[in-house]
Amino acid sequence: MRILLTNDDGIQSSGLMALKRSLERIAEVDVFAPDRNWSAAGHSRKLFDILTVRRVKLRDGSTVLTSDGTPSDCVALALMGLLPEQPDLVVSGINRGPNVGSDVTYSGTVAAAMEAVLFGRPAVAISLDGYSGWDFSYAAEFARILVPEVLQRGLPPGVLLNVNLPNLPAEQIRGVAITRLGRRIYRDELQPVEEGPEQSRYRLGGEPPTAELVPGTDAAALAAGYVSITPLHLDLTAHGFLEELRRWNFFHAQS
Ligand code: MN
């Protein structure tokens, strides 16, 4: 079993290292991750730049591949031929912070898994709840249960798993919930940093987001102490609105 491991927090992230150590007990793990933090980079690619690829040493002494590209660039580079062998599965994480609800459209962690899906590879994104003080040990352990299950059962074409874990020790985890995406409540504000006649500078930031805790959603499961697993696909079509939209009039009335 061969796994491509990537993330969006950068190659030196402790979340990636925890996952690497854990998955190496059950698989061959190739690491190819960005050389910097691309959190909230979404599904972006550096179309007009030349990508630099380097070999770097991790804290465990292993030599792995990194690039100045986005998480999706790293996955693309890896799957287009920079790996010695094609992986059976692409795993992205462990992200420092949750990726629930509409976070998935901002998330570089999830986007890396989406990129893998575009290459026809099964993929899993793993994120740990909280905004500081992460303990990756249970999430890394859980990945060792999840990964063989994914490989044995297989995922439908075009589907990835978005996994979020509570930042809790194993004995406080209440179980695993299969969920749908919830709705995030973002609390960012426009923060002027410097205002001038020619140019102004702003930060878009604020309190961490909350979520509507609707039963059945990823955010609610996570808040209740469950591991949340949401199957995602890249079809963003609003299927329920197609019929109504077909009845709209897109032609000018004859005069
Ligand atoms: Mn991140």
mmCIF file of N, CA and C and ligand atoms in Angstrom, residues 8-9 37 39 95 109, ligand 1:
data_model
loop_
_atom_site.group_PDB
_atom_site.id
_atom_site.type_symbol
_atom_site.label_atom_id
_atom_site.label_comp_id
_atom_site.label_asym_id
_atom_site.label_seq_id
_atom_site.Cartn_x
_atom_site.Cartn_y
_atom_site.Cartn_z
ATOM 1 N N ASP A 8 -1.710 21.585 3.758
ATOM 2 C CA ASP A 8 -1.644 22.996 3.364
ATOM 3 C C ASP A 8 -0.956 23.857 4.419
ATOM 4 N N ASP A 9 -0.571 23.255 5.539
ATOM 5 C CA ASP A 9 0.096 24.018 6.602
ATOM 6 C C ASP A 9 1.600 24.127 6.367
ATOM 7 N N ASN A 37 3.011 27.890 4.507
ATOM 8 C CA ASN A 37 1.613 27.720 4.906
ATOM 9 C C ASN A 37 0.676 28.323 3.859
ATOM 10 N N SER A 39 -2.738 27.829 4.116
ATOM 11 C CA SER A 39 -4.091 27.689 4.658
ATOM 12 C C SER A 39 -5.026 28.718 4.023
ATOM 13 N N ASN A 95 -4.659 18.843 9.293
ATOM 14 C CA ASN A 95 -4.712 20.295 9.334
ATOM 15 C C ASN A 95 -4.870 20.805 10.760
ATOM 16 N N THR A 109 -6.312 22.165 2.498
ATOM 17 C CA THR A 109 -6.270 20.755 2.907
ATOM 18 C C THR A 109 -7.254 19.932 2.076
HETATM 19 MN MN MN B 1 -4.157 24.706 7.111
#
